[in-house]
Coordinates of C-alpha atoms in Angstrom, one line a residue:
M1 CA 0.1 0.0 -0.1
S2 CA 2.8 2.4 0.8
D3 CA 4.7 1.6 -2.4
D4 CA 1.2 2.5 -4.4
S5 CA 0.8 5.7 -2.3
D6 CA 4.4 6.7 -3.1
N7 CA 3.8 6.1 -6.7
M8 CA 0.6 7.9 -7.0
Q9 CA 2.2 10.9 -5.1
G10 CA 5.2 10.8 -7.5
D11 CA 3.1 10.6 -10.5
S12 CA 1.0 13.7 -9.1
L13 CA 4.3 15.6 -8.8
R14 CA 5.4 14.8 -12.3
N15 CA 2.1 15.9 -13.6
R16 CA 2.3 19.0 -11.8
K17 CA 5.6 19.9 -13.1
K18 CA 4.5 19.0 -16.5
E19 CA 1.7 21.4 -16.0
K20 CA 4.3 24.3 -14.8
L21 CA 6.5 23.7 -17.8
S22 CA 3.7 23.6 -20.3
S23 CA 2.1 27.0 -18.7
K24 CA 5.6 28.3 -19.0
E25 CA 6.4 27.4 -22.4
E26 CA 2.9 28.9 -23.2
E27 CA 3.7 32.3 -21.6
E28 CA 7.2 32.3 -23.4
D29 CA 5.5 31.6 -26.8
A30 CA 2.7 34.3 -26.2
S31 CA 5.6 36.7 -25.1
K32 CA 7.5 35.7 -28.3
V33 CA 4.2 36.2 -30.7
Q34 CA 3.3 39.7 -28.6
A35 CA 6.7 41.1 -27.9
S36 CA 6.9 44.7 -28.8
P37 CA 9.1 45.6 -31.8
P38 CA 12.2 47.6 -31.4
A39 CA 11.8 51.5 -31.3
S40 CA 13.2 52.0 -34.4
N41 CA 10.3 49.8 -36.0
R42 CA 7.6 51.5 -33.8
W43 CA 7.5 54.4 -36.4
K44 CA 7.8 52.7 -39.3
N45 CA 4.7 50.3 -38.1
A46 CA 2.8 53.5 -37.1
W47 CA 3.5 55.1 -40.4
T48 CA 2.5 51.9 -42.4
R49 CA -0.9 51.8 -40.3
F50 CA -1.5 55.1 -41.0
L51 CA -0.8 55.2 -44.7
F52 CA -3.0 52.2 -45.2
A53 CA -5.7 53.4 -42.9
L54 CA -6.5 56.6 -45.2
P55 CA -7.5 54.5 -48.4
M56 CA -9.6 52.0 -46.3
I57 CA -11.3 55.1 -44.9
G58 CA -11.7 56.7 -48.2
G59 CA -13.1 53.6 -49.8
F60 CA -15.6 53.1 -46.8
I61 CA -17.0 56.8 -47.2
L62 CA -17.1 56.2 -51.1
I63 CA -19.5 52.9 -50.5
L64 CA -21.5 54.8 -48.1
W65 CA -22.2 57.5 -50.8
L66 CA -23.1 54.7 -53.0
G67 CA -25.8 53.4 -51.0
P68 CA -27.1 50.9 -48.5
V69 CA -27.1 47.8 -51.0
Y70 CA -23.2 48.5 -51.3
V71 CA -22.8 49.0 -48.0
A72 CA -24.4 45.5 -47.4
L73 CA -22.4 44.0 -49.9
L74 CA -19.0 45.4 -48.2
V75 CA -20.1 43.9 -45.1
I76 CA -20.8 40.2 -46.8
L77 CA -17.3 40.5 -48.2
L78 CA -16.0 41.1 -44.8
Q79 CA -17.8 38.3 -43.4
V80 CA -16.5 35.8 -45.9
K81 CA -12.8 37.0 -45.5
S82 CA -13.3 36.6 -41.7
F83 CA -14.6 33.3 -42.2
H84 CA -12.1 32.4 -44.3
E85 CA -9.4 33.5 -42.0
L86 CA -10.7 31.7 -38.9
M87 CA -11.4 28.3 -40.6
V88 CA -7.7 28.5 -41.7
I89 CA -6.7 28.7 -38.2
G90 CA -9.1 26.2 -37.2
H91 CA -7.9 23.6 -39.8
S92 CA -4.1 24.5 -39.3
K93 CA -3.7 22.0 -36.5
Y94 CA -5.1 19.1 -38.5
S95 CA -3.9 19.9 -42.2
S96 CA -2.1 16.9 -42.5
L97 CA -5.1 14.5 -42.2
E98 CA -7.2 13.9 -45.1
L99 CA -10.7 14.9 -44.2
P100 CA -13.3 14.2 -46.8
W101 CA -15.4 17.1 -47.9
Y102 CA -14.2 19.3 -45.1
R103 CA -13.7 22.5 -47.1
V104 CA -16.8 21.9 -49.4
L105 CA -18.7 21.4 -46.4
N106 CA -17.5 24.7 -44.7
W107 CA -18.5 26.8 -47.7
Y108 CA -21.7 25.1 -47.9
F109 CA -22.8 25.8 -44.5
L110 CA -21.6 29.5 -44.7
G111 CA -23.7 29.9 -47.9
V112 CA -26.9 28.4 -46.2
A113 CA -26.5 30.3 -43.3
N114 CA -26.3 33.6 -45.4
Y115 CA -29.2 32.4 -47.5
F116 CA -31.2 31.9 -44.4
F117 CA -30.3 35.2 -42.6
F118 CA -30.2 37.6 -45.4
G119 CA -33.2 36.3 -47.0
E120 CA -35.0 36.7 -43.4
S121 CA -34.0 40.5 -44.0
L122 CA -35.2 40.7 -47.4
T123 CA -38.6 39.2 -46.6
T124 CA -39.0 41.6 -43.5
Y125 CA -38.0 45.0 -44.7
F126 CA -38.8 44.4 -48.6
R127 CA -41.7 42.0 -48.8
N128 CA -43.4 44.3 -51.4
L129 CA -40.3 43.1 -53.7
F130 CA -41.7 39.5 -53.9
S131 CA -45.1 40.3 -54.2
H132 CA -44.8 40.7 -58.0
E133 CA -43.8 37.4 -58.7
D134 CA -45.5 34.3 -57.8
Y135 CA -42.3 32.2 -57.5
L136 CA -40.7 34.8 -55.5
N137 CA -43.5 35.2 -53.1
K138 CA -43.4 31.5 -52.6
L139 CA -39.9 31.8 -51.8
A140 CA -40.5 34.2 -49.3
N141 CA -43.4 32.3 -47.6
Y142 CA -41.4 29.2 -47.5
H143 CA -38.2 30.6 -46.9
R144 CA -37.4 29.1 -43.6
F145 CA -38.6 25.5 -44.4
I146 CA -36.2 25.9 -47.4
S147 CA -33.2 27.0 -45.3
Y148 CA -33.9 24.2 -42.8
W149 CA -33.7 21.7 -45.5
L150 CA -30.6 23.1 -47.2
Y151 CA -29.1 23.0 -43.8
L152 CA -30.2 19.2 -43.4
G153 CA -28.6 18.5 -46.7
G154 CA -25.1 19.6 -45.2
F155 CA -25.9 17.9 -41.9
I156 CA -26.5 14.3 -43.9
A157 CA -23.4 15.0 -45.7
F158 CA -21.2 15.5 -42.6
V159 CA -22.4 12.3 -41.3
L160 CA -21.9 10.4 -44.4
S161 CA -18.3 11.7 -44.8
L162 CA -17.2 10.5 -41.1
K163 CA -14.1 8.3 -41.1
K164 CA -13.0 5.8 -38.5
K165 CA -10.0 6.9 -36.3
K166 CA -11.0 10.5 -37.5
Y167 CA -14.5 11.0 -35.6
M168 CA -12.9 13.3 -32.9
V169 CA -11.2 15.3 -35.2
Q170 CA -14.2 15.6 -37.7
F171 CA -16.7 16.7 -34.6
T172 CA -14.1 19.1 -33.3
L173 CA -13.9 20.9 -36.6
F174 CA -18.0 20.6 -37.2
G175 CA -18.3 22.6 -34.0
W176 CA -15.4 24.9 -34.7
T177 CA -17.4 25.8 -38.3
H178 CA -20.6 26.3 -36.4
I179 CA -18.8 28.7 -33.8
V180 CA -17.3 30.6 -36.6
L181 CA -20.7 30.9 -38.4
L182 CA -22.1 32.3 -35.2
C183 CA -19.3 34.9 -34.7
C184 CA -19.2 36.1 -38.5
V185 CA -22.6 35.4 -40.0
V186 CA -25.1 36.3 -37.3
Q187 CA -23.3 39.5 -36.5
S188 CA -22.7 40.6 -39.8
H189 CA -26.6 40.2 -40.3
L190 CA -27.0 42.1 -37.6
I191 CA -25.1 45.0 -38.8
I192 CA -26.7 44.7 -42.0
Q193 CA -30.3 45.3 -40.2
N194 CA -28.8 48.3 -38.6
C195 CA -27.9 49.6 -41.9
F196 CA -31.3 48.9 -43.5
E197 CA -32.8 51.1 -40.7
G198 CA -30.6 54.3 -41.7
L199 CA -26.8 54.6 -42.8
Y200 CA -26.5 56.4 -39.4
W201 CA -26.7 53.2 -37.2
L202 CA -23.8 51.7 -39.0
L203 CA -21.6 54.7 -39.7
F204 CA -21.7 56.3 -36.2
P205 CA -20.9 53.4 -34.3
A206 CA -18.3 52.4 -36.9
A207 CA -16.8 55.9 -36.4
M208 CA -16.8 55.8 -32.9
V209 CA -14.8 52.4 -32.9
I210 CA -12.4 53.8 -35.2
C211 CA -11.8 57.1 -33.3
N212 CA -11.3 54.9 -30.1
D213 CA -9.0 52.7 -31.9
I214 CA -7.0 55.5 -33.4
M215 CA -6.8 57.5 -30.3
A216 CA -6.2 54.8 -28.0
Y217 CA -3.1 53.9 -30.1
F218 CA -2.0 57.6 -30.3
F219 CA -1.9 58.0 -26.3
G220 CA -0.5 54.7 -26.1
F221 CA 2.0 55.5 -28.7
F222 CA 3.4 58.7 -26.8
F223 CA 2.2 58.5 -23.5
G224 CA 1.6 54.8 -22.5
R225 CA 3.6 53.7 -19.6
T226 CA 1.0 51.5 -17.5
P227 CA 0.2 48.0 -18.9
L228 CA -3.7 47.7 -19.1
I229 CA -4.1 44.1 -19.6
K230 CA -1.9 40.8 -19.9
L231 CA -3.8 39.6 -23.0
S232 CA -2.6 42.3 -24.9
P233 CA 0.8 43.6 -23.4
K234 CA 1.0 46.8 -25.8
K235 CA -2.3 48.3 -24.5
T236 CA -1.9 50.6 -21.7
W237 CA -4.2 52.4 -19.2
E238 CA -3.1 56.0 -20.7
G239 CA -4.3 54.8 -24.1
F240 CA -7.7 53.3 -22.9
I241 CA -8.4 56.6 -20.8
G242 CA -7.2 58.8 -23.6
G243 CA -9.3 56.9 -26.4
F244 CA -12.3 57.2 -23.9
F245 CA -12.2 61.0 -23.4
A246 CA -11.4 61.6 -27.2
T247 CA -14.3 59.1 -28.3
M248 CA -16.8 60.9 -26.0
V249 CA -15.8 64.5 -27.4
F250 CA -15.6 63.2 -31.3
G251 CA -19.2 61.7 -30.6
V252 CA -20.7 64.6 -29.4
I253 CA -19.5 66.6 -32.3
V254 CA -20.3 63.9 -34.8
S255 CA -23.8 63.3 -33.5
K256 CA -24.7 67.1 -34.0
T257 CA -23.7 66.9 -37.5
M258 CA -25.0 63.5 -39.0
Y259 CA -28.7 63.9 -38.2
Q260 CA -28.9 66.6 -40.4
F261 CA -28.2 64.5 -43.5
K262 CA -31.4 62.6 -44.6
H263 CA -29.2 60.3 -46.6
L264 CA -28.0 58.9 -43.2
I265 CA -31.1 58.7 -40.9
C266 CA -33.7 57.5 -43.3
P267 CA -34.7 53.5 -43.5
V268 CA -34.2 51.8 -46.8
E269 CA -37.3 51.2 -48.8
Y270 CA -38.1 49.5 -52.3
D271 CA -39.1 51.9 -54.9
G272 CA -40.6 49.3 -57.3
N273 CA -37.1 49.0 -59.1
W274 CA -34.4 49.3 -56.5
L275 CA -33.6 49.4 -52.8
V276 CA -33.2 53.2 -52.1
I277 CA -33.1 55.6 -49.1
S278 CA -36.6 56.8 -48.2
N279 CA -37.5 60.2 -48.2
C280 CA -38.6 60.1 -44.5
D281 CA -39.7 62.4 -41.7
P282 CA -36.8 62.3 -39.2
G283 CA -39.0 61.2 -36.3
Y284 CA -39.1 61.5 -32.6
V285 CA -35.3 60.7 -32.0
F286 CA -33.8 63.1 -34.6
N287 CA -36.1 66.1 -33.7
L288 CA -35.9 68.3 -30.9
Q289 CA -37.8 67.4 -27.8
T290 CA -38.7 69.1 -24.2
F291 CA -38.0 66.9 -21.5
N292 CA -38.8 67.4 -17.4
V293 CA -36.1 68.0 -15.0
P294 CA -35.9 64.8 -12.7
A295 CA -37.2 65.6 -9.4
V296 CA -33.9 64.4 -7.9
I297 CA -32.1 67.1 -9.6
K298 CA -35.0 70.1 -9.6
G299 CA -35.4 69.5 -5.6
P300 CA -31.5 70.4 -4.7
L301 CA -31.2 73.2 -7.4
S302 CA -34.5 75.0 -5.9
I303 CA -32.8 75.2 -2.6
I304 CA -30.2 77.2 -3.8
G305 CA -32.4 79.4 -5.8
I306 CA -32.3 77.7 -9.3
S307 CA -35.4 77.3 -10.9
W308 CA -35.2 74.7 -13.6
S309 CA -38.1 72.7 -14.7
E310 CA -37.6 71.4 -18.2
F311 CA -34.8 71.5 -21.1
S312 CA -34.8 70.7 -24.9
M313 CA -32.4 68.2 -26.7
R314 CA -32.7 66.0 -29.4
P315 CA -32.8 62.2 -28.1
I316 CA -30.2 61.1 -30.8
H317 CA -27.4 63.3 -28.9
F318 CA -28.2 61.0 -25.5
H319 CA -28.1 57.9 -27.8
G320 CA -24.9 58.9 -29.4
A321 CA -23.4 59.6 -26.1
V322 CA -24.3 55.9 -25.0
M323 CA -22.8 54.4 -28.3
A324 CA -19.8 56.5 -27.8
M325 CA -19.2 55.0 -24.1
F326 CA -19.9 51.4 -25.3
A327 CA -17.3 52.0 -28.1
S328 CA -14.8 53.1 -25.7
L329 CA -15.4 51.1 -22.6
I330 CA -16.8 47.8 -23.9
A331 CA -15.9 47.3 -27.5
P332 CA -12.1 47.0 -27.0
F333 CA -12.8 43.7 -25.3
G334 CA -13.5 42.5 -28.7
G335 CA -9.9 43.3 -29.3
F336 CA -8.7 41.6 -26.0
F337 CA -10.8 38.5 -26.9
A338 CA -9.1 38.5 -30.3
S339 CA -5.5 39.0 -28.4
G340 CA -6.2 36.0 -26.2
F341 CA -7.2 34.1 -29.2
K342 CA -4.2 34.8 -31.2
R343 CA -2.0 34.0 -28.2
A344 CA -3.8 30.5 -27.8
F345 CA -2.8 29.7 -31.3
K346 CA 0.6 31.4 -31.1
L347 CA -0.3 34.0 -33.8
K348 CA 0.8 37.7 -34.5
D349 CA -2.3 38.5 -36.6
F350 CA -5.2 36.7 -38.0
G351 CA -3.9 37.4 -41.6
D352 CA -1.9 39.6 -43.8
L353 CA -4.4 41.4 -45.9
I354 CA -3.9 44.4 -44.8
P355 CA -0.4 45.8 -44.4
G356 CA 0.2 47.4 -40.8
H357 CA -3.1 45.8 -39.7
G358 CA -3.3 42.4 -40.3
G359 CA -6.2 40.5 -41.2
V360 CA -9.8 41.5 -41.7
I361 CA -10.7 40.0 -38.0
D362 CA -8.0 42.3 -36.7
R363 CA -10.0 45.1 -37.9
M364 CA -13.4 43.8 -37.3
D365 CA -13.1 42.4 -33.9
C366 CA -14.5 45.5 -32.1
Q367 CA -16.7 46.2 -35.1
F368 CA -18.8 43.2 -34.8
L369 CA -19.4 43.5 -30.8
M370 CA -20.3 47.3 -31.5
G371 CA -22.9 46.5 -34.3
T372 CA -24.5 43.7 -32.1
F373 CA -24.9 46.1 -29.4
V374 CA -26.3 48.8 -31.5
F375 CA -29.0 46.2 -32.8
V376 CA -30.2 45.1 -29.3
Y377 CA -29.9 48.9 -28.2
Y378 CA -31.8 50.2 -31.4
Y379 CA -34.6 47.4 -30.8
S380 CA -34.7 47.6 -27.2
F381 CA -34.9 51.6 -26.9
I382 CA -35.5 53.4 -30.4
K383 CA -37.3 51.2 -32.7
S384 CA -41.0 51.7 -33.1
V385 CA -43.5 50.2 -35.3
S386 CA -43.5 52.0 -38.7
V387 CA -46.1 52.1 -41.5
S388 CA -43.8 50.4 -43.8
S389 CA -43.1 47.5 -41.5
V390 CA -46.8 46.9 -41.1
L391 CA -47.2 47.3 -45.0
N392 CA -44.4 44.8 -45.5
I393 CA -46.5 42.3 -43.5
I394 CA -49.9 43.0 -45.6
Y395 CA -47.8 42.5 -48.8
G396 CA -47.3 38.9 -47.8
M397 CA -50.8 38.1 -47.3
P398 CA -53.1 36.6 -50.1
P399 CA -55.6 39.1 -51.9
E400 CA -58.3 37.9 -50.3
R401 CA -57.1 38.4 -46.7
Q402 CA -55.7 41.9 -47.8
L403 CA -59.5 42.6 -48.7
E404 CA -60.7 41.3 -45.3
L405 CA -58.1 43.6 -43.6
Y406 CA -59.2 46.6 -45.6
S407 CA -62.8 46.1 -44.6
S408 CA -62.0 45.6 -40.9
L409 CA -60.0 48.5 -41.0
G410 CA -62.5 50.8 -42.3
D411 CA -65.1 49.5 -40.1
T412 CA -62.8 50.5 -37.1
L413 CA -61.9 53.7 -38.5
A414 CA -65.5 54.6 -39.2
S415 CA -66.7 53.5 -35.7
H416 CA -64.2 56.1 -34.3
G417 CA -65.6 58.8 -36.6
L418 CA -62.4 59.1 -38.6
L419 CA -64.2 58.2 -41.9

């Protein structure tokens, strides 16, 4: 018994030593990947980032000017490239194995996911686009059923591709594919939903993230001394705090400017030929509103002789401040998450598509998180039922149901003395 216990203690000691060694190796590998470049290269890297940032910003402005359809296409292209970068990383560990249909099924599932999500957007926002042709109307009516069977086709193909002694690897990569789809396709779908509600809801949050990224880099480059987080050794508290204040100031300035352009604040509609920006009324959130001063503020002010009962402001300025705050305080954690991911796989960047910046994921990590927040925030606190959204539902009804609705609505309006 004593010999057995000695052996068990020895095994546990050896295991602990192995764990310490492996963790130490991981830290050393991560430090190699994340090691700060020499001082002479810092300026070179900064100039490279700056020079390639200018055409990216210019190209983005051009696509915004072209309209929401081209913005949606840009988001899809970025999504596809992001998917490719992540799938390459996941497959690199098992690249020596011959896995049947692996790459084909990856792209098939990407296509099916896009068909489902963006089909949902089209049928929700532009139902009248499908009402002119019978086959398009049927596609819209049975869109979810068709999407489900398309997915089942890929699922069955995956099961048939399973090979003995490779089950674990194949199921691991199958799970990896679905996680990547969740990260890329779902979040890009939410960003496009924001775009269809008005380019403002894509441009403003994207500008806040870009501003925070630039200003955090600037303050960290010149004043950074205190490390912020171990996952990303180059990030500093000076950069994080400087980026926050700069983004808040920039957000106030931009929110006071952008709401004046209908091209940015009006939602997308189908005019019978193409998807265009509607000529809308700006609505409650963009118009000047009067609010009562809360009692908890009014009471103390009255004690010192200040009478202040109401104030006027545009709600979009408040919402803009919330988005700027999220972009500077929470969205950077998308970047920290990506840094941890790269350390886990011993990578410097997700790709080398953009010199000085890395891959698409290196630029979109915070944007995906920001786009999801804006979608949730918009539909929770800003979105209201519009005439166009109701009409889209009506367009999907059979003609006899539309007549029934027309008759019922007429009776209701007449009973209220409106007809």
